[in-house]
Amino acid sequence: MVNGTRAARRRPLAAGNWKMHRTRAETVRLLKTLAARLEERRPAAADGPPVAAAGAEVVVCPPFTALGDAARALEGTGIALGAQNLHWEDEGAYTGEISAPMLVECSCRYVIVGHSERRQYFGETNETVRKRLGAAARHGLHPILCVGETWEERRAGRTKQVVRTQLTSALAGFPDGAPAGLCVAYEPVWAIGTGQAARGEDAQEVAALIRQLLAGLFGDDAAAATRILYGGSVKPDNILEFSRQPDIDGALVGGASLDPSSFAEIVERVAR
Ligand code: PEP
């Protein structure tokens, strides 16, 4: 068991994956409203940026085209910026790709790696996930590494095996320690965008496995310090079922992160 009292060191995190939604102008509007909604929820006595005061870290991951505008809109809010993917090379003949230095220049602090939609539609493999993680680590981007099983894999009783393979092969490129700021998002593929979230105890079971695997790879302290998120149809009315679990430190939120009121409510509940 590596969660225990050390869990106090892990700051809850709510990350919004906007996928291919929102233009530049829409992004600025959404972020202004989100900052206002979070400000309204700031505890009365708290100083500083609203999000810090709420006790959770908040990250938004808009499309690449909106990152520059998002960075400006987020100044002074305490909300961090992330991207949805990155290439493993710093530059080169890779039409349509975006590199880590380009994301750093846009003020990104986080990057999602290995999202199931990348695996499903764009040929992402455990090998390319490992390479992308390497690029994130080289440039100081905090990776949000996504793992999770399909419905067929769950039905066949292969959930733990699939997650184990995804996690260990993604992290095989780090013999000397976990990438700085690593977060792991357990996202059952069948729960993403379907409205059918996992049960809290099932998500906890996989999160505990992830922490155990991290301990085997990097030691107990690193495992205890790594944030593990749940993702898959998270909404304000089900987030507590996940954030209450001892090994779940927050959420990666798709659809509900596009609604500022819903996302602010999720942030508030994650922070509790
Ligand atoms: C996601 O895209 O990572 C996700 C969890 O989506 P949703 O919350 O819409 O299921």
Coordinates of C-alpha atoms and ligand atoms in Angstrom, one line a residue:
M1 CA 0.0 0.0 0.0
V2 CA 1.5 3.3 -1.0
N3 CA -1.4 5.7 -0.9
G4 CA -1.9 6.0 2.9
T5 CA -0.9 9.2 4.7
R6 CA 1.4 10.3 1.8
A7 CA -1.8 11.0 -0.2
A8 CA -1.8 14.4 1.6
R9 CA 1.1 15.4 -0.6
R10 CA -0.9 15.1 -3.8
R11 CA -2.7 18.2 -4.8
P12 CA -6.0 17.3 -6.5
L13 CA -6.1 18.1 -10.2
A14 CA -9.0 18.7 -12.6
A15 CA -8.0 18.8 -16.3
G16 CA -10.3 19.7 -19.2
N17 CA -9.7 18.0 -22.5
W18 CA -11.6 20.1 -25.1
K19 CA -10.8 17.8 -28.0
M20 CA -11.5 19.4 -31.4
H21 CA -13.9 22.0 -29.9
R22 CA -13.8 25.8 -29.8
T23 CA -12.3 28.3 -32.1
R24 CA -9.9 31.0 -30.8
A25 CA -12.7 33.5 -30.1
E26 CA -14.8 30.9 -28.4
T27 CA -11.8 29.8 -26.3
V28 CA -11.3 33.2 -24.9
R29 CA -15.0 33.6 -24.1
L30 CA -15.1 30.1 -22.4
L31 CA -12.0 30.8 -20.3
K32 CA -13.3 34.2 -19.2
T33 CA -16.5 32.6 -18.0
L34 CA -14.7 29.7 -16.4
A35 CA -12.4 32.1 -14.4
A36 CA -15.5 34.1 -13.3
R37 CA -17.3 30.9 -12.2
L38 CA -14.2 29.8 -10.2
E39 CA -13.9 33.2 -8.7
E40 CA -17.5 33.0 -7.5
R41 CA -16.7 29.7 -5.8
R42 CA -13.6 31.1 -4.0
P43 CA -13.9 30.5 -0.2
A44 CA -14.7 33.9 1.4
A45 CA -11.4 34.2 3.4
A46 CA -9.0 33.0 0.7
D47 CA -6.5 35.3 -1.1
G48 CA -4.6 34.7 -4.3
P49 CA -5.7 33.3 -7.5
P50 CA -9.2 31.7 -7.3
V51 CA -8.1 28.3 -8.3
A52 CA -5.2 28.1 -5.9
A53 CA -7.6 29.2 -3.1
A54 CA -9.9 26.4 -4.0
G55 CA -7.3 23.8 -3.2
A56 CA -7.2 22.1 -6.6
E57 CA -5.0 22.6 -9.6
V58 CA -6.9 23.3 -12.8
V59 CA -5.7 22.6 -16.3
V60 CA -7.4 23.3 -19.6
C61 CA -6.3 21.7 -22.9
P62 CA -7.8 23.6 -25.9
P63 CA -7.0 22.8 -29.5
F64 CA -3.5 23.8 -30.7
T65 CA -4.8 26.8 -32.7
A66 CA -6.2 28.4 -29.6
L67 CA -3.2 27.9 -27.2
G68 CA -1.7 31.4 -27.7
D69 CA -5.0 33.1 -27.1
A70 CA -5.7 30.8 -24.1
A71 CA -2.3 31.6 -22.6
R72 CA -3.1 35.3 -22.7
A73 CA -6.7 34.8 -21.3
L74 CA -5.4 32.7 -18.4
E75 CA -2.8 35.2 -17.2
G76 CA -3.4 35.8 -13.5
T77 CA -6.2 33.2 -13.1
G78 CA -4.1 30.4 -11.7
I79 CA -5.4 28.0 -14.3
A80 CA -2.7 26.1 -16.2
L81 CA -2.6 25.4 -19.9
G82 CA -2.1 22.0 -21.5
A83 CA -2.0 20.6 -25.0
Q84 CA -3.7 17.5 -26.3
N85 CA -0.7 15.8 -28.0
L86 CA 2.9 16.4 -29.1
H87 CA 5.4 14.9 -31.5
W88 CA 8.5 13.1 -30.2
E89 CA 11.0 15.1 -32.4
D90 CA 11.7 18.8 -31.7
E91 CA 11.4 19.7 -35.4
G92 CA 11.5 18.0 -38.8
A93 CA 9.5 16.9 -41.8
Y94 CA 6.4 15.7 -39.9
T95 CA 3.5 17.5 -41.6
G96 CA 0.6 18.3 -39.3
E97 CA 2.5 17.6 -36.1
I98 CA 3.4 19.9 -33.1
S99 CA 6.6 19.7 -31.1
A100 CA 7.3 20.1 -27.4
P101 CA 9.3 23.4 -27.8
M102 CA 6.3 24.8 -29.8
L103 CA 4.0 24.0 -26.8
V104 CA 6.5 25.4 -24.3
E105 CA 6.6 28.6 -26.3
C106 CA 2.8 28.8 -26.1
S107 CA 3.1 28.6 -22.2
C108 CA 1.9 25.0 -22.0
R109 CA 2.7 23.3 -18.7
Y110 CA 0.9 20.0 -19.3
V111 CA 0.4 17.7 -22.3
I112 CA -2.0 14.8 -22.7
V113 CA -0.2 11.7 -24.1
G114 CA -1.8 8.5 -25.4
H115 CA -5.5 9.5 -25.3
S116 CA -7.6 6.6 -26.5
E117 CA -9.0 8.7 -29.4
R118 CA -5.3 9.1 -30.6
R119 CA -4.9 5.3 -30.2
Q120 CA -8.2 4.5 -31.9
Y121 CA -8.2 7.0 -34.8
F122 CA -4.6 8.0 -35.4
G123 CA -2.5 4.9 -35.0
E124 CA -1.0 5.7 -31.6
T125 CA 0.8 2.7 -30.1
N126 CA 2.5 2.0 -26.8
E127 CA 5.8 2.6 -28.6
T128 CA 4.8 6.1 -29.9
V129 CA 3.3 7.0 -26.5
R130 CA 6.7 6.2 -25.0
K131 CA 8.5 8.4 -27.5
R132 CA 6.0 11.3 -26.9
L133 CA 6.5 11.0 -23.2
G134 CA 10.2 11.3 -23.7
A135 CA 9.8 14.5 -25.6
A136 CA 7.5 15.9 -22.9
A137 CA 10.1 15.0 -20.2
R138 CA 13.0 16.6 -22.2
H139 CA 11.2 19.9 -22.4
G140 CA 9.7 20.0 -18.9
L141 CA 6.1 19.5 -19.9
H142 CA 4.1 17.6 -17.4
P143 CA 2.6 14.6 -19.1
I144 CA -1.0 13.3 -18.5
L145 CA -0.5 9.7 -19.6
C146 CA -3.8 8.1 -20.6
V147 CA -4.4 4.4 -20.2
G148 CA -7.6 2.3 -20.2
E149 CA -9.3 -0.8 -21.6
T150 CA -12.0 -1.2 -24.2
W151 CA -15.4 -2.8 -23.4
E152 CA -14.3 -6.0 -25.1
E153 CA -11.2 -6.1 -23.0
R154 CA -13.1 -5.5 -19.8
R155 CA -15.7 -8.2 -20.7
A156 CA -12.8 -10.6 -21.3
G157 CA -11.4 -9.9 -17.9
R158 CA -8.3 -8.3 -19.4
T159 CA -8.5 -4.8 -17.9
K160 CA -5.6 -5.1 -15.5
Q161 CA -3.4 -6.8 -18.1
V162 CA -4.1 -4.0 -20.7
V163 CA -3.5 -1.2 -18.2
R164 CA -0.3 -2.9 -17.0
T165 CA 1.0 -3.2 -20.6
Q166 CA 0.1 0.3 -21.5
L167 CA 1.7 1.8 -18.4
T168 CA 4.9 -0.2 -18.3
S169 CA 5.6 0.1 -22.0
A170 CA 5.0 3.9 -21.9
L171 CA 7.3 4.3 -19.0
A172 CA 10.0 1.9 -20.2
G173 CA 12.0 4.9 -21.5
F174 CA 12.6 6.2 -17.9
P175 CA 15.0 3.9 -16.1
D176 CA 16.2 6.7 -13.9
G177 CA 12.9 7.8 -12.5
A178 CA 9.5 9.0 -13.4
P179 CA 9.1 12.0 -15.7
A180 CA 8.7 15.2 -13.7
G181 CA 5.1 16.0 -13.0
L182 CA 3.8 12.8 -14.4
C183 CA 0.0 12.3 -14.0
V184 CA -1.7 9.1 -15.1
A185 CA -5.3 9.2 -16.2
Y186 CA -7.2 6.0 -16.0
E187 CA -9.8 6.3 -18.8
P188 CA -11.9 3.2 -19.7
V189 CA -12.5 3.6 -23.4
W190 CA -16.1 2.5 -23.1
A191 CA -16.8 5.4 -20.6
I192 CA -15.4 8.2 -22.7
G193 CA -18.1 10.4 -24.2
T194 CA -20.8 7.7 -23.6
G195 CA -22.5 9.1 -20.5
Q196 CA -21.7 5.7 -18.9
A197 CA -19.1 6.3 -16.3
A198 CA -17.2 3.5 -14.5
R199 CA -18.2 2.7 -10.9
G200 CA -16.1 4.4 -8.3
E201 CA -14.8 1.2 -6.8
D202 CA -13.9 -0.3 -10.2
A203 CA -11.9 2.9 -11.0
Q204 CA -10.2 2.7 -7.6
E205 CA -9.2 -0.9 -8.2
V206 CA -7.4 0.1 -11.4
A207 CA -6.0 3.3 -9.8
A208 CA -4.5 1.1 -7.0
L209 CA -3.0 -1.2 -9.6
I210 CA -1.5 1.8 -11.4
R211 CA 0.1 3.1 -8.1
Q212 CA 1.4 -0.3 -7.4
L213 CA 3.0 -0.5 -10.8
L214 CA 4.5 2.9 -10.4
A215 CA 6.0 1.8 -7.1
G216 CA 7.6 -1.2 -8.8
L217 CA 9.0 1.1 -11.5
F218 CA 10.1 4.1 -9.6
G219 CA 9.8 3.3 -5.8
D220 CA 7.2 4.0 -3.2
D221 CA 7.8 7.7 -2.8
A222 CA 7.5 8.5 -6.5
A223 CA 4.3 6.3 -6.7
A224 CA 2.9 8.1 -3.6
A225 CA 3.6 11.5 -5.2
T226 CA 2.1 10.7 -8.6
R227 CA -1.4 12.0 -9.3
I228 CA -3.8 9.4 -10.8
L229 CA -6.9 10.8 -12.4
Y230 CA -10.1 9.1 -13.5
G231 CA -11.6 10.1 -16.9
G232 CA -14.8 8.9 -18.7
S233 CA -18.2 10.8 -18.5
V234 CA -17.3 12.7 -15.4
K235 CA -20.0 15.2 -14.5
P236 CA -20.7 17.4 -11.4
D237 CA -23.1 14.8 -10.1
N238 CA -20.7 11.8 -10.2
I239 CA -17.3 13.4 -9.6
L240 CA -17.4 12.8 -5.8
E241 CA -17.8 9.0 -6.4
F242 CA -14.3 9.2 -7.9
S243 CA -12.5 11.9 -6.0
R244 CA -13.4 10.2 -2.7
Q245 CA -11.4 7.1 -3.7
P246 CA -8.0 6.9 -1.9
D247 CA -5.9 6.5 -5.1
I248 CA -7.9 8.9 -7.3
D249 CA -6.6 12.5 -7.2
G250 CA -8.9 14.2 -9.6
A251 CA -10.3 13.9 -13.1
L252 CA -9.6 14.3 -16.8
V253 CA -12.9 15.7 -18.1
G254 CA -14.0 15.9 -21.7
G255 CA -17.5 17.0 -22.6
A256 CA -18.3 18.6 -19.2
S257 CA -15.1 20.8 -19.4
L258 CA -16.7 22.7 -22.3
D259 CA -19.4 24.0 -19.9
P260 CA -17.8 26.5 -17.5
S261 CA -20.4 26.1 -14.8
S262 CA -20.1 22.3 -14.9
F263 CA -16.4 22.3 -14.9
A264 CA -16.2 24.9 -12.1
E265 CA -18.5 22.6 -10.1
I266 CA -16.2 19.6 -10.8
V267 CA -13.2 21.7 -9.7
E268 CA -14.8 22.6 -6.5
R269 CA -15.8 19.0 -5.7
V270 CA -12.3 17.7 -6.7
A271 CA -10.8 20.3 -4.3
R272 CA -12.8 19.1 -1.3
Ligands
PEP1 C1 -11.8 12.5 -22.4 O1 -11.9 13.0 -23.5 O2 -10.6 12.3 -21.9 C2 -13.0 12.2 -21.6 C3 -12.9 11.7 -20.5 O3 -14.2 12.6 -22.2 P1 -15.6 12.6 -21.5 O4 -15.5 13.3 -20.2 O5 -16.5 13.4 -22.5 O6 -16.1 11.2 -21.4

